[in-house]
């Protein structure tokens, strides 16, 4: 049986993994993002991996700040996650994470984020640019949703309907 912090992280990581595939349903969106990533001197695959974890970290930070249990994650407003992506400091995004991760890919991504945050310089500048990309992508998804204040659950349900893998 997994603990609630593990389950909460798992839900946040799922949101991060579905973000770009959902956004990329808009024609030309992926090509535009790849162009931006190259301008920022980032490999597109690495940049997208960092966007995934950045999204998960922002969602997790909002959930932890609101003392949300994993069972309540679906009720978190996506706009609050978008605001956290650009409004929280790197160390705030890293606070309260599980000590271990069930998925080694998540652990590697969080470690990479930590290294970038600690390096400063170009790496910090790239994280800043990626934070804006995360916010923009989340806002795009909220604008597509018919609900007046879309939640993380709405986005995850939309991903399930689109057939995106868990």
mmCIF file of C-alpha atoms in Angstrom:
data_model
loop_
_atom_site.group_PDB
_atom_site.id
_atom_site.type_symbol
_atom_site.label_atom_id
_atom_site.label_comp_id
_atom_site.label_asym_id
_atom_site.label_seq_id
_atom_site.Cartn_x
_atom_site.Cartn_y
_atom_site.Cartn_z
ATOM 1 C CA UNK A 1 0.000 0.000 0.000
ATOM 2 C CA UNK A 2 1.390 3.421 -0.915
ATOM 3 C CA UNK A 3 1.313 6.302 1.521
ATOM 4 C CA UNK A 4 -0.679 9.441 0.844
ATOM 5 C CA UNK A 5 2.443 11.548 0.038
ATOM 6 C CA UNK A 6 3.448 8.946 -2.570
ATOM 7 C CA UNK A 7 -0.038 8.901 -4.048
ATOM 8 C CA UNK A 8 -0.168 12.704 -4.063
ATOM 9 C CA UNK A 9 3.150 12.876 -5.921
ATOM 10 C CA UNK A 10 1.898 10.243 -8.356
ATOM 11 C CA UNK A 11 -1.160 12.391 -9.174
ATOM 12 C CA UNK A 12 1.035 15.486 -9.603
ATOM 13 C CA UNK A 13 3.442 13.565 -11.847
ATOM 14 C CA UNK A 14 0.490 12.359 -13.942
ATOM 15 C CA UNK A 15 -0.591 15.971 -14.471
ATOM 16 C CA UNK A 16 2.944 16.795 -15.598
ATOM 17 C CA UNK A 17 3.022 13.880 -18.033
ATOM 18 C CA UNK A 18 -0.271 14.726 -19.735
ATOM 19 C CA UNK A 19 0.265 18.485 -19.991
ATOM 20 C CA UNK A 20 2.259 18.620 -23.228
ATOM 21 C CA UNK A 21 0.350 15.873 -25.082
ATOM 22 C CA UNK A 22 -2.888 17.740 -24.328
ATOM 23 C CA UNK A 23 -1.453 21.119 -25.327
ATOM 24 C CA UNK A 24 0.001 19.585 -28.492
ATOM 25 C CA UNK A 25 -3.486 18.770 -29.742
ATOM 26 C CA UNK A 26 -3.383 22.368 -30.981
ATOM 27 C CA UNK A 27 -1.717 22.345 -34.439
ATOM 28 C CA UNK A 28 1.780 23.779 -34.487
ATOM 29 C CA UNK A 29 2.093 24.031 -30.715
ATOM 30 C CA UNK A 30 4.836 21.408 -30.387
ATOM 31 C CA UNK A 31 6.899 22.908 -33.218
ATOM 32 C CA UNK A 32 6.593 26.353 -31.616
ATOM 33 C CA UNK A 33 7.727 24.994 -28.237
ATOM 34 C CA UNK A 34 10.668 23.115 -29.790
ATOM 35 C CA UNK A 35 11.749 26.291 -31.552
ATOM 36 C CA UNK A 36 11.636 28.191 -28.243
ATOM 37 C CA UNK A 37 13.585 25.459 -26.468
ATOM 38 C CA UNK A 38 16.313 25.592 -29.098
ATOM 39 C CA UNK A 39 16.476 29.399 -28.808
ATOM 40 C CA UNK A 40 16.947 28.900 -25.047
ATOM 41 C CA UNK A 41 19.839 26.502 -25.794
ATOM 42 C CA UNK A 42 17.892 23.465 -24.595
ATOM 43 C CA UNK A 43 17.508 20.106 -26.225
ATOM 44 C CA UNK A 44 13.747 19.756 -26.892
ATOM 45 C CA UNK A 45 13.527 16.300 -25.285
ATOM 46 C CA UNK A 46 15.333 17.476 -22.144
ATOM 47 C CA UNK A 47 13.291 20.670 -22.072
ATOM 48 C CA UNK A 48 10.017 18.770 -22.296
ATOM 49 C CA UNK A 49 11.125 16.373 -19.566
ATOM 50 C CA UNK A 50 11.904 19.372 -17.373
ATOM 51 C CA UNK A 51 8.497 20.901 -18.191
ATOM 52 C CA UNK A 52 6.844 17.673 -17.030
ATOM 53 C CA UNK A 53 8.604 17.706 -13.689
ATOM 54 C CA UNK A 54 8.172 21.475 -13.315
ATOM 55 C CA UNK A 55 4.411 21.004 -13.713
ATOM 56 C CA UNK A 56 4.419 18.177 -11.161
ATOM 57 C CA UNK A 57 6.468 20.276 -8.722
ATOM 58 C CA UNK A 58 4.123 23.260 -9.077
ATOM 59 C CA UNK A 59 1.049 21.068 -8.533
ATOM 60 C CA UNK A 60 2.682 19.398 -5.558
ATOM 61 C CA UNK A 61 3.650 22.745 -4.008
ATOM 62 C CA UNK A 62 0.063 23.994 -4.298
ATOM 63 C CA UNK A 63 -1.281 20.762 -2.808
ATOM 64 C CA UNK A 64 1.188 20.839 0.096
ATOM 65 C CA UNK A 65 0.493 24.527 0.790
ATOM 66 C CA UNK A 66 -3.243 23.805 0.887
ATOM 67 C CA UNK A 67 -2.749 20.620 2.977
ATOM 68 C CA UNK A 68 -4.532 18.660 0.267
ATOM 69 C CA UNK A 69 -4.644 14.893 0.516
ATOM 70 C CA UNK A 70 -4.151 12.763 -2.580
ATOM 71 C CA UNK A 71 -7.894 12.054 -2.586
ATOM 72 C CA UNK A 72 -8.553 15.804 -2.836
ATOM 73 C CA UNK A 73 -6.023 16.532 -5.589
ATOM 74 C CA UNK A 74 -8.617 16.536 -8.364
ATOM 75 C CA UNK A 75 -10.294 19.592 -6.817
ATOM 76 C CA UNK A 76 -7.195 21.831 -7.101
ATOM 77 C CA UNK A 77 -7.779 24.706 -9.532
ATOM 78 C CA UNK A 78 -5.405 24.549 -12.502
ATOM 79 C CA UNK A 79 -4.935 28.325 -12.361
ATOM 80 C CA UNK A 80 -3.378 27.997 -8.898
ATOM 81 C CA UNK A 81 -0.883 25.498 -10.304
ATOM 82 C CA UNK A 82 -0.152 27.883 -13.198
ATOM 83 C CA UNK A 83 0.431 30.731 -10.733
ATOM 84 C CA UNK A 84 2.751 28.544 -8.650
ATOM 85 C CA UNK A 85 4.857 27.721 -11.710
ATOM 86 C CA UNK A 86 5.943 31.334 -12.031
ATOM 87 C CA UNK A 87 5.188 32.628 -8.543
ATOM 88 C CA UNK A 88 7.145 30.228 -6.356
ATOM 89 C CA UNK A 89 10.889 30.124 -5.862
ATOM 90 C CA UNK A 90 12.727 26.962 -6.854
ATOM 91 C CA UNK A 91 13.257 25.939 -3.218
ATOM 92 C CA UNK A 92 9.507 26.327 -2.573
ATOM 93 C CA UNK A 93 8.757 23.945 -5.424
ATOM 94 C CA UNK A 94 11.136 21.383 -3.938
ATOM 95 C CA UNK A 95 9.731 21.546 -0.389
ATOM 96 C CA UNK A 96 7.697 18.666 0.982
ATOM 97 C CA UNK A 97 8.547 16.121 -1.706
ATOM 98 C CA UNK A 98 8.521 12.414 -0.886
ATOM 99 C CA UNK A 99 11.866 11.103 0.328
ATOM 100 C CA UNK A 100 11.847 8.421 -2.353
ATOM 101 C CA UNK A 101 9.999 8.065 -5.621
ATOM 102 C CA UNK A 102 8.324 4.936 -6.946
ATOM 103 C CA UNK A 103 9.325 5.927 -10.482
ATOM 104 C CA UNK A 104 13.069 6.375 -10.995
ATOM 105 C CA UNK A 105 12.314 8.733 -13.879
ATOM 106 C CA UNK A 106 10.610 11.115 -11.431
ATOM 107 C CA UNK A 107 13.558 10.908 -9.066
ATOM 108 C CA UNK A 108 16.010 11.690 -11.883
ATOM 109 C CA UNK A 109 13.894 14.618 -13.072
ATOM 110 C CA UNK A 110 13.624 16.117 -9.588
ATOM 111 C CA UNK A 111 17.377 15.708 -9.106
ATOM 112 C CA UNK A 112 18.002 17.449 -12.426
ATOM 113 C CA UNK A 113 15.682 20.287 -11.387
ATOM 114 C CA UNK A 114 17.594 20.619 -8.077
ATOM 115 C CA UNK A 115 20.929 20.791 -9.887
ATOM 116 C CA UNK A 116 19.646 23.466 -12.279
ATOM 117 C CA UNK A 117 18.213 25.483 -9.391
ATOM 118 C CA UNK A 118 21.510 25.332 -7.500
ATOM 119 C CA UNK A 119 23.734 26.089 -10.501
ATOM 120 C CA UNK A 120 22.399 29.558 -11.134
ATOM 121 C CA UNK A 121 23.406 31.405 -14.289
ATOM 122 C CA UNK A 122 22.217 29.864 -17.565
ATOM 123 C CA UNK A 123 20.495 26.951 -15.796
ATOM 124 C CA UNK A 124 18.419 29.316 -13.628
ATOM 125 C CA UNK A 125 17.542 31.389 -16.662
ATOM 126 C CA UNK A 126 16.326 28.250 -18.431
ATOM 127 C CA UNK A 127 14.199 27.284 -15.413
ATOM 128 C CA UNK A 128 12.669 30.759 -15.469
ATOM 129 C CA UNK A 129 11.831 30.370 -19.168
ATOM 130 C CA UNK A 130 10.410 26.907 -18.563
ATOM 131 C CA UNK A 131 8.273 28.221 -15.706
ATOM 132 C CA UNK A 132 6.657 30.615 -18.151
ATOM 133 C CA UNK A 133 6.107 27.762 -20.622
ATOM 134 C CA UNK A 134 4.441 25.661 -17.902
ATOM 135 C CA UNK A 135 2.178 28.561 -16.934
ATOM 136 C CA UNK A 136 1.286 29.280 -20.560
ATOM 137 C CA UNK A 137 0.507 25.611 -21.248
ATOM 138 C CA UNK A 138 -1.689 25.294 -18.156
ATOM 139 C CA UNK A 139 -3.572 28.482 -19.048
ATOM 140 C CA UNK A 140 -4.137 27.144 -22.586
ATOM 141 C CA UNK A 141 -5.732 24.038 -21.107
ATOM 142 C CA UNK A 142 -7.965 26.032 -18.768
ATOM 143 C CA UNK A 143 -9.217 28.053 -21.716
ATOM 144 C CA UNK A 144 -10.235 24.848 -23.515
ATOM 145 C CA UNK A 145 -12.235 23.479 -20.595
ATOM 146 C CA UNK A 146 -15.954 24.301 -20.448
ATOM 147 C CA UNK A 147 -15.908 24.570 -16.640
ATOM 148 C CA UNK A 148 -15.552 28.142 -15.327
ATOM 149 C CA UNK A 149 -12.609 27.196 -13.055
ATOM 150 C CA UNK A 150 -11.064 23.966 -14.365
ATOM 151 C CA UNK A 151 -9.442 21.685 -11.836
ATOM 152 C CA UNK A 152 -6.580 19.225 -12.022
ATOM 153 C CA UNK A 153 -9.221 16.485 -12.075
ATOM 154 C CA UNK A 154 -10.827 18.048 -15.167
ATOM 155 C CA UNK A 155 -7.464 17.966 -16.950
ATOM 156 C CA UNK A 156 -6.777 14.373 -15.904
ATOM 157 C CA UNK A 157 -10.249 13.286 -17.045
ATOM 158 C CA UNK A 158 -9.688 15.032 -20.370
ATOM 159 C CA UNK A 159 -6.387 13.150 -20.724
ATOM 160 C CA UNK A 160 -8.126 9.849 -20.000
ATOM 161 C CA UNK A 161 -10.768 10.607 -22.638
ATOM 162 C CA UNK A 162 -7.976 11.441 -25.097
ATOM 163 C CA UNK A 163 -6.515 7.989 -24.410
ATOM 164 C CA UNK A 164 -3.258 9.235 -22.931
ATOM 165 C CA UNK A 165 -1.416 6.507 -21.015
ATOM 166 C CA UNK A 166 -1.324 6.563 -17.234
#
